[in-house]
Amino acid sequence: MKGLRTARWILAGLFFVMSAVYLAFGRQLLRFASLSEKSQIIPSAITVSIGAVLFWLVISFVYGRLYCSTVCPVGTLIDLSSKLRRLMPARRRRYRYRNRHKVRFHIATVYFVCLIAGISVVPALIEPWNVFRNIIGTANPASSAAAAVNLGIGAATGIVAGAVSLLLIVFAAVFTGREFCNTVCPVGTVLGLMGSNSVYRVEIDPDKCTGCLECEEACPAGCVKVVGRFVDDARCVRCMECVARCPENAIRYQPGRNRVATPMMRGVKPHGR
Ligand code: SF4
Ligand code: SF4
Ligand code: SF4
């Protein structure tokens, strides 16, 4: 199962570099880099390229939030930043299961209302492609100026927003992993709804699991609860860290759910049926 994590990192790295190059230099440097923008959900929705939106909704329904582990550059930036946790004492660098926050639905509602109403400030600050554009813009103010003016927020505001976004995302990633993805990002909220009952899912095999907690401690989304052998699919970003870490191959990315381990806890078929 380590191969899944490797494949995921290769794809994420490719899209991350393409996105950064495209946003910093446009299409001059790498013509195919524009593919990174065409693959993003919200820019595709805004340019009425409904194909990409439908594609990702269907993919999320079947495979879960693969978008969040491969295509989104902010997700990759968060995962890269969270590597800084290695500098913390061993006890503090482990993740723990976190409860869901309903506030993500309120944030997503405000975001979509602003998007429809043409109020650009909220989408400029929390929509991942805009966040990444702002961040890249701090490194290349010329591209930032153009993007910020297009968004109607002014070049200086765009550059400041980029610097603040970068600091906040790195800080949040180090201390909370993918909390931005599961609380603030409206795209993550929508994909989470699609992926909450996806066909392929991360599942713990209760017959093999020894309860060592390695998977829970490796999960940046805080969505694995070893007690109860539970994985919250709506928040799982399919990063494959848990499946690569498990020494028993007991947590797997697979189609369908596992059955309950203890026979006495399985549903008993009544006699005569
Ligand atoms: S939740 Fe949002 S920011 Fe996080 S990876 Fe998914 S799209 Fe990107
Ligand atoms: S890492 Fe594997 S064995 Fe350990 S708790 Fe998780 S699923 Fe169980
Ligand atoms: S459950 Fe596993 S695949 Fe899902 S986010 Fe957590 S570590 Fe990544």
Short mmCIF file of C-alpha atoms and ligand atoms in Angstrom, two decimals:
data_model
loop_
_atom_site.label_atom_id
_atom_site.label_comp_id
_atom_site.label_asym_id
_atom_site.label_seq_id
_atom_site.Cartn_x
_atom_site.Cartn_y
_atom_site.Cartn_z
CA MET A 1 0.00 0.00 0.00
CA LYS A 2 3.03 2.32 0.18
CA GLY A 3 2.82 2.55 -3.61
CA LEU A 4 -0.46 4.45 -3.29
CA ARG A 5 1.20 7.12 -1.17
CA THR A 6 4.11 7.38 -3.60
CA ALA A 7 1.78 7.71 -6.60
CA ARG A 8 -0.22 10.35 -4.77
CA TRP A 9 2.91 12.39 -3.96
CA ILE A 10 4.13 12.20 -7.58
CA LEU A 11 0.80 13.53 -8.90
CA ALA A 12 0.57 16.17 -6.17
CA GLY A 13 4.13 17.35 -6.87
CA LEU A 14 3.43 17.58 -10.60
CA PHE A 15 0.28 19.67 -10.15
CA PHE A 16 1.92 21.81 -7.48
CA VAL A 17 4.85 22.74 -9.74
CA MET A 18 2.57 23.28 -12.76
CA SER A 19 0.28 25.54 -10.72
CA ALA A 20 3.16 27.60 -9.32
CA VAL A 21 4.81 28.01 -12.73
CA TYR A 22 1.52 28.88 -14.41
CA LEU A 23 0.54 31.48 -11.80
CA ALA A 24 4.00 33.06 -11.69
CA PHE A 25 4.84 33.14 -15.39
CA GLY A 26 1.64 32.39 -17.31
CA ARG A 27 1.92 30.00 -20.23
CA GLN A 28 5.25 31.27 -21.58
CA LEU A 29 7.45 28.92 -19.58
CA LEU A 30 5.41 25.72 -19.78
CA ARG A 31 2.54 25.66 -22.26
CA PHE A 32 0.88 22.63 -20.67
CA ALA A 33 1.02 24.27 -17.21
CA SER A 34 -2.39 25.84 -17.91
CA LEU A 35 -3.76 22.32 -17.36
CA SER A 36 -3.32 23.02 -13.64
CA GLU A 37 -5.92 25.82 -13.78
CA LYS A 38 -8.27 23.87 -16.05
CA SER A 39 -8.26 21.03 -13.50
CA GLN A 40 -9.36 23.26 -10.62
CA ILE A 41 -13.02 23.09 -9.65
CA ILE A 42 -13.91 26.73 -8.96
CA PRO A 43 -12.02 28.35 -11.87
CA SER A 44 -13.71 25.77 -14.14
CA ALA A 45 -17.11 26.56 -12.65
CA ILE A 46 -16.58 30.29 -13.12
CA THR A 47 -15.54 29.92 -16.75
CA VAL A 48 -18.59 27.66 -17.25
CA SER A 49 -16.38 24.70 -18.06
CA ILE A 50 -18.85 22.35 -16.43
CA GLY A 51 -16.97 19.26 -17.63
CA ALA A 52 -14.19 19.60 -15.04
CA VAL A 53 -16.71 20.24 -12.25
CA LEU A 54 -18.79 17.18 -13.14
CA PHE A 55 -15.64 15.11 -13.56
CA TRP A 56 -14.48 15.90 -10.01
CA LEU A 57 -17.93 15.40 -8.49
CA VAL A 58 -18.17 11.94 -10.05
CA ILE A 59 -14.57 11.08 -9.08
CA SER A 60 -15.31 12.16 -5.49
CA PHE A 61 -18.45 10.05 -5.43
CA VAL A 62 -16.51 6.97 -6.55
CA TYR A 63 -13.05 7.49 -5.03
CA GLY A 64 -13.49 10.21 -2.38
CA ARG A 65 -11.47 13.42 -2.19
CA LEU A 66 -8.65 12.52 -4.59
CA TYR A 67 -8.80 16.13 -5.78
CA CYS A 68 -7.58 17.24 -2.35
CA SER A 69 -4.62 14.87 -2.34
CA THR A 70 -3.40 15.43 -5.90
CA VAL A 71 -4.66 18.43 -7.86
CA CYS A 72 -5.14 21.18 -5.27
CA PRO A 73 -1.86 23.08 -4.72
CA VAL A 74 -3.01 24.40 -1.34
CA GLY A 75 -3.53 20.84 -0.12
CA THR A 76 0.01 19.97 -1.19
CA LEU A 77 1.36 23.13 0.42
CA ILE A 78 -0.37 22.12 3.66
CA ASP A 79 1.10 18.62 3.52
CA LEU A 80 4.58 19.98 2.81
CA SER A 81 4.29 22.51 5.65
CA SER A 82 3.06 19.87 8.07
CA LYS A 83 6.41 18.08 7.63
CA LEU A 84 7.74 20.80 9.97
CA ARG A 85 5.97 18.92 12.77
CA ARG A 86 9.05 16.71 12.81
CA LEU A 87 10.78 19.56 14.65
CA MET A 88 8.32 19.20 17.54
CA PRO A 89 8.79 16.82 20.46
CA ALA A 90 7.66 13.29 19.50
CA ARG A 91 4.55 13.39 21.69
CA ARG A 92 3.25 16.63 20.15
CA ARG A 93 3.86 15.73 16.52
CA ARG A 94 1.30 12.90 16.59
CA TYR A 95 -2.16 13.67 15.23
CA ARG A 96 -5.28 12.73 17.12
CA TYR A 97 -8.88 12.21 16.04
CA ARG A 98 -10.78 15.51 15.98
CA ASN A 99 -14.53 16.03 15.97
CA ARG A 100 -16.27 17.50 12.94
CA HIS A 101 -17.11 21.20 12.94
CA LYS A 102 -20.52 22.26 11.62
CA VAL A 103 -19.10 25.74 11.07
CA ARG A 104 -17.72 24.52 7.73
CA PHE A 105 -21.26 24.51 6.31
CA HIS A 106 -21.80 28.12 7.44
CA ILE A 107 -18.49 29.19 5.87
CA ALA A 108 -19.35 27.38 2.63
CA THR A 109 -22.78 29.05 2.55
CA VAL A 110 -21.27 32.52 3.00
CA TYR A 111 -18.73 31.70 0.30
CA PHE A 112 -21.30 30.60 -2.28
CA VAL A 113 -23.60 33.54 -1.52
CA CYS A 114 -20.67 35.93 -2.06
CA LEU A 115 -19.67 34.09 -5.25
CA ILE A 116 -23.18 34.39 -6.69
CA ALA A 117 -23.58 37.99 -5.52
CA GLY A 118 -20.27 38.97 -7.12
CA ILE A 119 -18.62 39.91 -3.81
CA SER A 120 -15.03 38.94 -4.52
CA VAL A 121 -13.30 39.49 -1.18
CA VAL A 122 -14.46 36.27 0.52
CA PRO A 123 -13.71 34.01 -2.50
CA ALA A 124 -10.35 35.78 -2.89
CA LEU A 125 -9.38 34.90 0.66
CA ILE A 126 -10.64 31.33 1.12
CA GLU A 127 -11.06 29.69 -2.31
CA PRO A 128 -7.94 27.52 -2.72
CA TRP A 129 -6.96 28.56 -6.27
CA ASN A 130 -7.22 32.24 -5.29
CA VAL A 131 -5.30 31.58 -2.07
CA PHE A 132 -2.51 29.93 -4.03
CA ARG A 133 -2.56 32.71 -6.62
CA ASN A 134 -2.17 35.27 -3.82
CA ILE A 135 0.69 33.29 -2.29
CA ILE A 136 2.55 32.99 -5.60
CA GLY A 137 1.86 36.68 -6.17
CA THR A 138 3.93 37.61 -3.13
CA ALA A 139 6.91 36.00 -4.87
CA ASN A 140 6.09 37.59 -8.23
CA PRO A 141 4.32 40.94 -7.59
CA ALA A 142 3.77 41.52 -11.32
CA SER A 143 1.48 38.50 -11.60
CA SER A 144 -0.11 39.39 -8.28
CA ALA A 145 -0.98 42.88 -9.45
CA ALA A 146 -2.79 41.56 -12.51
CA ALA A 147 -4.66 38.91 -10.55
CA ALA A 148 -5.62 41.24 -7.72
CA VAL A 149 -6.88 43.90 -10.09
CA ASN A 150 -8.97 41.23 -11.87
CA LEU A 151 -10.44 40.24 -8.51
CA GLY A 152 -11.19 43.89 -7.75
CA ILE A 153 -9.25 43.93 -4.48
CA GLY A 154 -6.26 46.07 -5.51
CA ALA A 155 -2.67 44.95 -6.05
CA ALA A 156 -1.38 45.88 -2.58
CA THR A 157 -4.28 44.09 -0.88
CA GLY A 158 -3.58 41.02 -3.01
CA ILE A 159 0.08 40.95 -2.04
CA VAL A 160 -0.68 41.43 1.66
CA ALA A 161 -3.41 38.76 1.44
CA GLY A 162 -0.88 36.38 -0.14
CA ALA A 163 1.71 36.92 2.58
CA VAL A 164 -0.90 36.56 5.34
CA SER A 165 -2.40 33.46 3.68
CA LEU A 166 1.01 31.83 3.42
CA LEU A 167 1.78 32.47 7.08
CA LEU A 168 -1.64 31.30 8.26
CA ILE A 169 -1.61 28.16 6.13
CA VAL A 170 1.90 27.14 7.20
CA PHE A 171 1.10 27.87 10.85
CA ALA A 172 -2.23 26.00 10.73
CA ALA A 173 -0.66 23.08 8.84
CA VAL A 174 2.10 22.66 11.40
CA PHE A 175 -0.28 22.66 14.35
CA THR A 176 -3.47 21.17 12.92
CA GLY A 177 -2.61 19.39 9.66
CA ARG A 178 -5.53 19.55 7.24
CA GLU A 179 -7.87 21.55 9.52
CA PHE A 180 -8.08 24.35 6.92
CA CYS A 181 -9.35 21.76 4.43
CA ASN A 182 -12.01 20.43 6.76
CA THR A 183 -13.20 23.66 8.33
CA VAL A 184 -12.54 26.66 6.08
CA CYS A 185 -12.29 25.50 2.47
CA PRO A 186 -15.69 25.50 0.73
CA VAL A 187 -14.44 23.15 -1.99
CA GLY A 188 -13.45 20.63 0.67
CA THR A 189 -16.91 20.89 2.25
CA VAL A 190 -18.65 20.12 -1.06
CA LEU A 191 -16.25 17.30 -1.96
CA GLY A 192 -16.67 15.93 1.56
CA LEU A 193 -20.42 15.67 1.00
CA MET A 194 -19.82 13.80 -2.25
CA GLY A 195 -17.12 11.58 -0.74
CA SER A 196 -18.84 10.76 2.54
CA ASN A 197 -20.32 7.60 1.06
CA SER A 198 -17.87 7.01 -1.75
CA VAL A 199 -17.52 3.60 -3.34
CA TYR A 200 -13.80 3.36 -2.57
CA ARG A 201 -12.99 4.25 1.01
CA VAL A 202 -10.35 3.93 3.69
CA GLU A 203 -11.40 1.10 5.99
CA ILE A 204 -9.91 -0.60 9.04
CA ASP A 205 -10.09 -4.38 9.08
CA PRO A 206 -11.06 -5.13 12.70
CA ASP A 207 -9.80 -8.71 12.40
CA LYS A 208 -6.26 -7.56 11.60
CA CYS A 209 -6.01 -4.32 13.56
CA THR A 210 -3.90 -4.52 16.73
CA GLY A 211 -4.88 -1.03 17.93
CA CYS A 212 -1.33 0.31 17.71
CA LEU A 213 -2.64 3.85 16.84
CA GLU A 214 -0.06 4.39 14.06
CA CYS A 215 -2.75 5.27 11.50
CA GLU A 216 -4.53 7.73 13.81
CA GLU A 217 -1.27 9.47 14.64
CA ALA A 218 -0.35 9.72 10.95
CA CYS A 219 -3.66 11.20 9.77
CA PRO A 220 -3.33 14.95 9.04
CA ALA A 221 -7.09 15.26 8.68
CA GLY A 222 -7.67 13.88 12.19
CA CYS A 223 -10.37 11.60 10.83
CA VAL A 224 -9.18 8.17 12.01
CA LYS A 225 -10.50 6.89 15.35
CA VAL A 226 -8.90 3.57 16.18
CA VAL A 227 -11.26 3.10 19.12
CA GLY A 228 -14.34 2.02 17.22
CA ARG A 229 -12.26 1.38 14.04
CA PHE A 230 -13.82 4.45 12.45
CA VAL A 231 -12.66 6.56 9.48
CA ASP A 232 -14.66 9.70 8.68
CA ASP A 233 -14.84 9.55 4.90
CA ALA A 234 -16.18 13.09 4.54
CA ARG A 235 -12.94 14.47 5.95
CA CYS A 236 -10.52 11.89 4.57
CA VAL A 237 -8.45 13.58 1.86
CA ARG A 238 -7.08 10.27 0.50
CA CYS A 239 -3.48 11.16 1.31
CA MET A 240 -2.70 7.48 1.99
CA GLU A 241 -0.45 8.26 4.96
CA CYS A 242 -2.38 5.85 7.18
CA VAL A 243 -2.32 2.93 4.74
CA ALA A 244 1.41 3.37 4.22
CA ARG A 245 2.06 3.49 7.98
CA CYS A 246 0.06 0.44 9.14
CA PRO A 247 2.38 -2.45 10.07
CA GLU A 248 -0.43 -5.01 9.72
CA ASN A 249 -1.89 -3.87 6.40
CA ALA A 250 -5.11 -3.55 8.38
CA ILE A 251 -6.18 -0.14 7.09
CA ARG A 252 -6.78 -0.21 3.37
CA TYR A 253 -8.16 1.83 0.50
CA GLN A 254 -10.80 -0.48 -0.92
CA PRO A 255 -14.29 -0.69 -2.39
CA GLY A 256 -17.05 -1.12 0.21
CA ARG A 257 -17.12 -1.46 3.97
CA ASN A 258 -15.69 -4.22 6.15
CA ARG A 259 -17.96 -6.44 8.16
CA VAL A 260 -18.04 -6.22 11.94
CA ALA A 261 -15.30 -8.46 13.42
CA THR A 262 -17.02 -10.20 16.30
CA PRO A 263 -19.57 -12.70 14.98
CA MET A 264 -21.86 -11.99 17.95
CA MET A 265 -22.11 -8.38 16.82
CA ARG A 266 -23.14 -9.24 13.27
CA GLY A 267 -26.80 -9.13 12.38
CA VAL A 268 -28.43 -12.51 13.12
CA LYS A 269 -30.65 -13.90 10.44
CA PRO A 270 -33.94 -14.96 12.03
CA HIS A 271 -34.87 -18.65 11.67
CA GLY A 272 -37.13 -19.56 8.80
CA ARG A 273 -35.97 -16.78 6.44
S1 SF4 B 1 -10.05 21.01 1.02
FE1 SF4 B 1 -9.77 22.82 -0.25
S2 SF4 B 1 -7.72 23.58 0.22
FE2 SF4 B 1 -7.85 21.51 1.02
S3 SF4 B 1 -7.03 20.27 -0.62
FE3 SF4 B 1 -9.25 20.25 -0.88
S4 SF4 B 1 -9.66 21.92 -2.29
FE4 SF4 B 1 -7.58 22.21 -1.53
S1 SF4 B 2 -1.98 1.20 12.09
FE1 SF4 B 2 -3.03 -0.65 11.48
S2 SF4 B 2 -2.89 -2.03 13.20
FE2 SF4 B 2 -2.34 0.01 13.95
S3 SF4 B 2 -4.30 0.83 14.73
FE3 SF4 B 2 -4.13 1.48 12.60
S4 SF4 B 2 -5.20 -0.10 11.42
FE4 SF4 B 2 -4.80 -0.93 13.47
S1 SF4 B 3 -7.71 8.51 6.84
FE1 SF4 B 3 -5.74 8.03 5.89
S2 SF4 B 3 -6.00 8.63 3.75
FE2 SF4 B 3 -7.62 9.62 4.92
S3 SF4 B 3 -6.81 11.62 5.42
FE3 SF4 B 3 -6.37 10.28 7.15
S4 SF4 B 3 -4.30 9.50 6.72
FE4 SF4 B 3 -5.06 10.39 4.82
#
